[in-house]
Amino acid sequence: MAETVELDGSVIKFEGVFDWNETYLAIVSWFRSRRFDYFETKNVKKSTTYGFELEYGAKGVREETDYIRYTIKLALHGYHMDNVEIIDKSGEKKQLVKAGYIEIKINPTIDLDWKHKWEGTEFKKKARTFVHEHMIKRKVDEWKDKIYYEAYQLQTKIKEAMNLEHKYSAYDARKKVIGK
Amino acid sequence: MPERKLLVSDLTLEYEGLFDCADLFRLIDDWFKQNGYDKNEIKHIEKVREKGKFIDYEIAPFKKVSDYAQYDIDVRVLVNNMTNADVTKNKQKLQLNKGKVTIIFNALLVTDVSERWESKPFFFFLRVLFDKFIHKRYIEQYDKGLMTDVQNLHTELKGYLNLSRHTQGS
């Protein structure tokens, strides 16, 4: 088993009207533009008495080096959703989805030694742990920081697509991790 | 568990009237980035209601000031009954928001972040002695630094909202 470190994720909760197509496209194009391999893990739509329920799960995997692999998991759950048609200011008809309640969770993780090169024996595993905790601790923190802020960039992209009020992040300009 | 000391509890800032919601959030984000804090968003809830939008936005950015101490500032922004408002100022049309904003600040000084002094009861006892007597001056400096940060952020947001109030009046 590779050493998997789960980092703090974020949650967006929204009740209102939003463009699901635009949100979906924004998510997929963001993952593709950052060279993640994109997998849909769940796509369930259930009809209920009060509209439909949508469950969508996806993950993006990127093999950064032969030692570290980044994964960002996305889980979306919408309740009491309905399709609505609106006419925007330019007179165009737009198909939107009215969400009773939608929750989006983004969780980044990092896999260290994902090729299992240091797992043959107990000694190798302990040596790997020692190296991570003492010898390259700062390096591991830098790798964690990188995927942590990339997950926030995805969150900002989703907020822009859903047209939420807070769709700006001062940390998006952070392309390289600022090490200590 | 690291030791957490609550220095600021529920410091509240309230405002009702015209303001730019996106700009307010931008100001908070920029302030934390410029002051070296790491981003940590706890929740972002937005609900469209009959009377207007309701927003509950909470962040808890942190800043490691040393390998022993860390500043945690918790900021919660509650916006009630927010609607869009078109305002004409100096012959320019501006799109602003109107509603009630409540900003709540909490600040914690976290010591022994890496939990090195908690593995044994004797180490825990040593840590308490060090913090109370030997490192007292440093802990007081950390307290002062954190209080200054919270005060600066509070003043900046207060100034921004007061400016919005004056803009509304003119």
PDB file of C-alpha atoms in Angstrom, chain A:
ATOM      1  CA  MET A   1       0.000   0.000   0.000  1.00  0.00           C
ATOM      2  CA  ALA A   2       1.303   3.411  -0.930  1.00  0.00           C
ATOM      3  CA  GLU A   3       1.397   5.997   1.810  1.00  0.00           C
ATOM      4  CA  THR A   4      -1.750   8.009   1.184  1.00  0.00           C
ATOM      5  CA  VAL A   5      -2.123  11.369   2.860  1.00  0.00           C
ATOM      6  CA  GLU A   6      -5.584  12.897   2.843  1.00  0.00           C
ATOM      7  CA  LEU A   7      -5.612  16.651   3.015  1.00  0.00           C
ATOM      8  CA  ASP A   8      -8.324  19.024   4.210  1.00  0.00           C
ATOM      9  CA  GLY A   9     -10.995  19.441   1.604  1.00  0.00           C
ATOM     10  CA  SER A  10     -13.665  22.053   1.064  1.00  0.00           C
ATOM     11  CA  VAL A  11     -17.448  22.121   0.826  1.00  0.00           C
ATOM     12  CA  ILE A  12     -19.793  24.309  -1.210  1.00  0.00           C
ATOM     13  CA  LYS A  13     -23.497  24.325  -0.343  1.00  0.00           C
ATOM     14  CA  PHE A  14     -25.905  26.109  -2.590  1.00  0.00           C
ATOM     15  CA  GLU A  15     -29.639  26.597  -2.920  1.00  0.00           C
ATOM     16  CA  GLY A  16     -30.828  28.357  -6.051  1.00  0.00           C
ATOM     17  CA  VAL A  17     -30.593  28.326  -9.815  1.00  0.00           C
ATOM     18  CA  PHE A  18     -27.411  27.450 -11.640  1.00  0.00           C
ATOM     19  CA  ASP A  19     -26.253  26.156 -15.003  1.00  0.00           C
ATOM     20  CA  TRP A  20     -25.377  22.476 -14.521  1.00  0.00           C
ATOM     21  CA  ASN A  21     -23.983  22.075 -18.058  1.00  0.00           C
ATOM     22  CA  GLU A  22     -21.592  24.951 -17.583  1.00  0.00           C
ATOM     23  CA  THR A  23     -20.537  23.656 -14.166  1.00  0.00           C
ATOM     24  CA  TYR A  24     -19.912  20.160 -15.516  1.00  0.00           C
ATOM     25  CA  LEU A  25     -17.897  21.498 -18.455  1.00  0.00           C
ATOM     26  CA  ALA A  26     -15.886  23.740 -16.142  1.00  0.00           C
ATOM     27  CA  ILE A  27     -14.996  20.769 -13.915  1.00  0.00           C
ATOM     28  CA  VAL A  28     -13.972  18.485 -16.783  1.00  0.00           C
ATOM     29  CA  SER A  29     -12.009  21.139 -18.660  1.00  0.00           C
ATOM     30  CA  TRP A  30     -10.197  22.159 -15.464  1.00  0.00           C
ATOM     31  CA  PHE A  31      -9.052  18.594 -14.818  1.00  0.00           C
ATOM     32  CA  ARG A  32      -8.005  18.092 -18.446  1.00  0.00           C
ATOM     33  CA  SER A  33      -6.117  21.395 -18.626  1.00  0.00           C
ATOM     34  CA  ARG A  34      -4.080  20.389 -15.561  1.00  0.00           C
ATOM     35  CA  ARG A  35      -3.175  17.006 -17.035  1.00  0.00           C
ATOM     36  CA  PHE A  36      -5.283  14.983 -14.649  1.00  0.00           C
ATOM     37  CA  ASP A  37      -6.720  11.676 -15.823  1.00  0.00           C
ATOM     38  CA  TYR A  38     -10.420  12.172 -15.292  1.00  0.00           C
ATOM     39  CA  PHE A  39     -12.692   9.365 -14.104  1.00  0.00           C
ATOM     40  CA  GLU A  40     -16.373   9.546 -13.311  1.00  0.00           C
ATOM     41  CA  THR A  41     -17.031   7.280 -10.375  1.00  0.00           C
ATOM     42  CA  LYS A  42     -20.747   7.930  -9.948  1.00  0.00           C
ATOM     43  CA  ASN A  43     -23.513   9.446 -12.029  1.00  0.00           C
ATOM     44  CA  VAL A  44     -26.974   8.775 -10.612  1.00  0.00           C
ATOM     45  CA  LYS A  45     -30.171  10.643 -11.333  1.00  0.00           C
ATOM     46  CA  LYS A  46     -33.276   9.620  -9.427  1.00  0.00           C
ATOM     47  CA  SER A  47     -36.779  10.954  -9.848  1.00  0.00           C
ATOM     48  CA  THR A  48     -38.430  11.820  -6.592  1.00  0.00           C
ATOM     49  CA  THR A  49     -41.691  13.437  -5.566  1.00  0.00           C
ATOM     50  CA  TYR A  50     -40.025  16.858  -5.310  1.00  0.00           C
ATOM     51  CA  GLY A  51     -37.991  16.978  -8.499  1.00  0.00           C
ATOM     52  CA  PHE A  52     -34.955  14.798  -9.083  1.00  0.00           C
ATOM     53  CA  GLU A  53     -31.941  13.820  -6.998  1.00  0.00           C
ATOM     54  CA  LEU A  54     -28.505  13.951  -8.571  1.00  0.00           C
ATOM     55  CA  GLU A  55     -25.411  12.175  -7.326  1.00  0.00           C
ATOM     56  CA  TYR A  56     -22.198  12.770  -9.190  1.00  0.00           C
ATOM     57  CA  GLY A  57     -18.756  11.524  -8.254  1.00  0.00           C
ATOM     58  CA  ALA A  58     -15.480  11.997 -10.072  1.00  0.00           C
ATOM     59  CA  LYS A  59     -11.772  11.891  -9.464  1.00  0.00           C
ATOM     60  CA  GLY A  60      -8.750  13.294 -11.204  1.00  0.00           C
ATOM     61  CA  VAL A  61      -5.459  11.433 -10.964  1.00  0.00           C
ATOM     62  CA  ARG A  62      -2.088  12.826 -11.954  1.00  0.00           C
ATOM     63  CA  GLU A  63       1.196  10.948 -11.694  1.00  0.00           C
ATOM     64  CA  GLU A  64       3.479  13.808 -10.862  1.00  0.00           C
ATOM     65  CA  THR A  65       6.652  11.720 -10.629  1.00  0.00           C
ATOM     66  CA  ASP A  66       7.316   8.009 -10.222  1.00  0.00           C
ATOM     67  CA  TYR A  67       7.123   8.592  -6.474  1.00  0.00           C
ATOM     68  CA  ILE A  68       4.163  10.951  -5.947  1.00  0.00           C
ATOM     69  CA  ARG A  69       0.674  10.838  -7.349  1.00  0.00           C
ATOM     70  CA  TYR A  70      -2.019  13.449  -6.844  1.00  0.00           C
ATOM     71  CA  THR A  71      -5.723  12.684  -6.641  1.00  0.00           C
ATOM     72  CA  ILE A  72      -8.600  15.118  -6.332  1.00  0.00           C
ATOM     73  CA  LYS A  73     -11.972  13.595  -5.517  1.00  0.00           C
ATOM     74  CA  LEU A  74     -15.175  15.425  -6.242  1.00  0.00           C
ATOM     75  CA  ALA A  75     -18.558  14.469  -4.804  1.00  0.00           C
ATOM     76  CA  LEU A  76     -21.728  16.282  -5.741  1.00  0.00           C
ATOM     77  CA  HIS A  77     -25.152  15.631  -4.301  1.00  0.00           C
ATOM     78  CA  GLY A  78     -28.221  17.583  -5.267  1.00  0.00           C
ATOM     79  CA  TYR A  79     -31.720  17.281  -3.826  1.00  0.00           C
ATOM     80  CA  HIS A  80     -35.122  18.547  -5.019  1.00  0.00           C
ATOM     81  CA  MET A  81     -33.713  19.604  -8.377  1.00  0.00           C
ATOM     82  CA  ASP A  82     -35.804  20.776 -11.326  1.00  0.00           C
ATOM     83  CA  ASN A  83     -35.094  21.902 -14.871  1.00  0.00           C
ATOM     84  CA  VAL A  84     -36.099  25.493 -15.449  1.00  0.00           C
ATOM     85  CA  GLU A  85     -35.944  27.680 -18.500  1.00  0.00           C
ATOM     86  CA  ILE A  86     -35.022  31.295 -18.119  1.00  0.00           C
ATOM     87  CA  ILE A  87     -34.716  34.152 -20.554  1.00  0.00           C
ATOM     88  CA  ASP A  88     -31.600  36.178 -19.909  1.00  0.00           C
ATOM     89  CA  LYS A  89     -31.060  39.910 -20.535  1.00  0.00           C
ATOM     90  CA  SER A  90     -30.092  39.415 -24.180  1.00  0.00           C
ATOM     91  CA  GLY A  91     -33.376  37.598 -24.845  1.00  0.00           C
ATOM     92  CA  GLU A  92     -31.809  34.160 -25.132  1.00  0.00           C
ATOM     93  CA  LYS A  93     -33.483  31.123 -23.636  1.00  0.00           C
ATOM     94  CA  LYS A  94     -31.295  29.207 -21.268  1.00  0.00           C
ATOM     95  CA  GLN A  95     -31.869  25.810 -19.700  1.00  0.00           C
ATOM     96  CA  LEU A  96     -30.837  25.876 -16.094  1.00  0.00           C
ATOM     97  CA  VAL A  97     -31.217  23.548 -13.201  1.00  0.00           C
ATOM     98  CA  LYS A  98     -32.964  24.761 -10.125  1.00  0.00           C
ATOM     99  CA  ALA A  99     -31.383  23.078  -7.186  1.00  0.00           C
ATOM    100  CA  GLY A 100     -33.326  22.663  -3.986  1.00  0.00           C
ATOM    101  CA  TYR A 101     -30.084  21.968  -2.254  1.00  0.00           C
ATOM    102  CA  ILE A 102     -26.714  21.000  -3.632  1.00  0.00           C
ATOM    103  CA  GLU A 103     -23.549  20.028  -1.825  1.00  0.00           C
ATOM    104  CA  ILE A 104     -20.159  19.787  -3.508  1.00  0.00           C
ATOM    105  CA  LYS A 105     -17.169  18.292  -1.716  1.00  0.00           C
ATOM    106  CA  ILE A 106     -13.605  18.463  -2.984  1.00  0.00           C
ATOM    107  CA  ASN A 107     -10.946  16.288  -1.334  1.00  0.00           C
ATOM    108  CA  PRO A 108      -7.302  16.246  -2.390  1.00  0.00           C
ATOM    109  CA  THR A 109      -4.994  13.360  -1.545  1.00  0.00           C
ATOM    110  CA  ILE A 110      -1.385  12.568  -2.224  1.00  0.00           C
ATOM    111  CA  ASP A 111       0.037   9.064  -2.692  1.00  0.00           C
ATOM    112  CA  LEU A 112       3.675   8.681  -1.794  1.00  0.00           C
ATOM    113  CA  ASP A 113       5.502   5.704  -3.273  1.00  0.00           C
ATOM    114  CA  TRP A 114       2.488   4.825  -5.447  1.00  0.00           C
ATOM    115  CA  LYS A 115       4.598   2.277  -7.384  1.00  0.00           C
ATOM    116  CA  HIS A 116       5.172   0.359  -4.128  1.00  0.00           C
ATOM    117  CA  LYS A 117       8.928   0.264  -4.542  1.00  0.00           C
ATOM    118  CA  TRP A 118       9.445   0.554  -0.776  1.00  0.00           C
ATOM    119  CA  GLU A 119       6.999  -2.109   0.327  1.00  0.00           C
ATOM    120  CA  GLY A 120       8.762  -5.387  -0.098  1.00  0.00           C
ATOM    121  CA  THR A 121       9.759  -5.807   3.552  1.00  0.00           C
ATOM    122  CA  GLU A 122       8.950  -4.293   6.926  1.00  0.00           C
ATOM    123  CA  PHE A 123      12.388  -2.682   7.017  1.00  0.00           C
ATOM    124  CA  LYS A 124      11.718  -0.913   3.700  1.00  0.00           C
ATOM    125  CA  LYS A 125       8.361   0.386   4.951  1.00  0.00           C
ATOM    126  CA  LYS A 126       9.898   1.739   8.138  1.00  0.00           C
ATOM    127  CA  ALA A 127      12.767   3.294   6.196  1.00  0.00           C
ATOM    128  CA  ARG A 128      10.230   4.980   3.935  1.00  0.00           C
ATOM    129  CA  THR A 129       8.322   6.359   6.935  1.00  0.00           C
ATOM    130  CA  PHE A 130      11.552   7.598   8.514  1.00  0.00           C
ATOM    131  CA  VAL A 131      12.598   9.365   5.310  1.00  0.00           C
ATOM    132  CA  HIS A 132       9.163  11.018   4.955  1.00  0.00           C
ATOM    133  CA  GLU A 133       9.008  12.196   8.551  1.00  0.00           C
ATOM    134  CA  HIS A 134      12.578  13.290   9.096  1.00  0.00           C
ATOM    135  CA  MET A 135      14.729  13.557   6.023  1.00  0.00           C
ATOM    136  CA  ILE A 136      12.448  15.004   3.363  1.00  0.00           C
ATOM    137  CA  LYS A 137       9.711  16.414   5.600  1.00  0.00           C
ATOM    138  CA  ARG A 138       9.860  19.877   4.012  1.00  0.00           C
ATOM    139  CA  LYS A 139       9.717  18.394   0.537  1.00  0.00           C
ATOM    140  CA  VAL A 140       6.648  16.340   1.477  1.00  0.00           C
ATOM    141  CA  ASP A 141       5.020  19.498   2.892  1.00  0.00           C
ATOM    142  CA  GLU A 142       5.716  21.306  -0.384  1.00  0.00           C
ATOM    143  CA  TRP A 143       4.113  18.486  -2.380  1.00  0.00           C
ATOM    144  CA  LYS A 144       1.090  18.573  -0.052  1.00  0.00           C
ATOM    145  CA  ASP A 145       0.812  22.358  -0.407  1.00  0.00           C
ATOM    146  CA  LYS A 146       0.810  22.098  -4.186  1.00  0.00           C
ATOM    147  CA  ILE A 147      -2.191  19.780  -4.434  1.00  0.00           C
ATOM    148  CA  TYR A 148      -3.929  21.583  -1.540  1.00  0.00           C
ATOM    149  CA  TYR A 149      -3.960  24.869  -3.460  1.00  0.00           C
ATOM    150  CA  GLU A 150      -4.781  23.183  -6.752  1.00  0.00           C
ATOM    151  CA  ALA A 151      -7.936  21.813  -5.130  1.00  0.00           C
ATOM    152  CA  TYR A 152      -8.828  25.390  -4.150  1.00  0.00           C
ATOM    153  CA  GLN A 153      -8.319  26.463  -7.746  1.00  0.00           C
ATOM    154  CA  LEU A 154     -10.871  23.832  -8.791  1.00  0.00           C
ATOM    155  CA  GLN A 155     -13.230  25.130  -6.127  1.00  0.00           C
ATOM    156  CA  THR A 156     -12.878  28.688  -7.472  1.00  0.00           C
ATOM    157  CA  LYS A 157     -13.610  27.429 -10.994  1.00  0.00           C
ATOM    158  CA  ILE A 158     -16.788  25.701  -9.796  1.00  0.00           C
ATOM    159  CA  LYS A 159     -17.904  28.851  -7.963  1.00  0.00           C
ATOM    160  CA  GLU A 160     -17.378  30.897 -11.131  1.00  0.00           C
ATOM    161  CA  ALA A 161     -19.408  28.445 -13.201  1.00  0.00           C
ATOM    162  CA  MET A 162     -22.223  28.463 -10.624  1.00  0.00           C
ATOM    163  CA  ASN A 163     -22.018  32.266 -10.390  1.00  0.00           C
ATOM    164  CA  LEU A 164     -21.628  32.406  -6.631  1.00  0.00           C
ATOM    165  CA  GLU A 165     -20.781  35.655  -4.877  1.00  0.00           C
ATOM    166  CA  HIS A 166     -17.351  34.631  -3.683  1.00  0.00           C
ATOM    167  CA  LYS A 167     -15.696  33.508  -6.890  1.00  0.00           C
ATOM    168  CA  TYR A 168     -12.355  35.112  -6.337  1.00  0.00           C
ATOM    169  CA  SER A 169      -9.318  33.598  -4.698  1.00  0.00           C
ATOM    170  CA  ALA A 170      -6.172  35.553  -3.987  1.00  0.00           C
ATOM    171  CA  TYR A 171      -4.274  32.266  -3.856  1.00  0.00           C
ATOM    172  CA  ASP A 172      -4.994  31.280  -7.465  1.00  0.00           C
ATOM    173  CA  ALA A 173      -1.959  33.184  -8.656  1.00  0.00           C
ATOM    174  CA  ARG A 174       0.174  30.814  -6.634  1.00  0.00           C
ATOM    175  CA  LYS A 175       1.709  28.690  -9.371  1.00  0.00           C
ATOM    176  CA  LYS A 176       4.729  27.501  -7.446  1.00  0.00           C
ATOM    177  CA  VAL A 177       4.720  26.540  -3.823  1.00  0.00           C
ATOM    178  CA  ILE A 178       6.450  29.074  -1.645  1.00  0.00           C
ATOM    179  CA  GLY A 179       8.760  26.961   0.471  1.00  0.00           C
ATOM    180  CA  LYS A 180       9.974  28.090   3.865  1.00  0.00           C
TER     181      LYS A 180
END
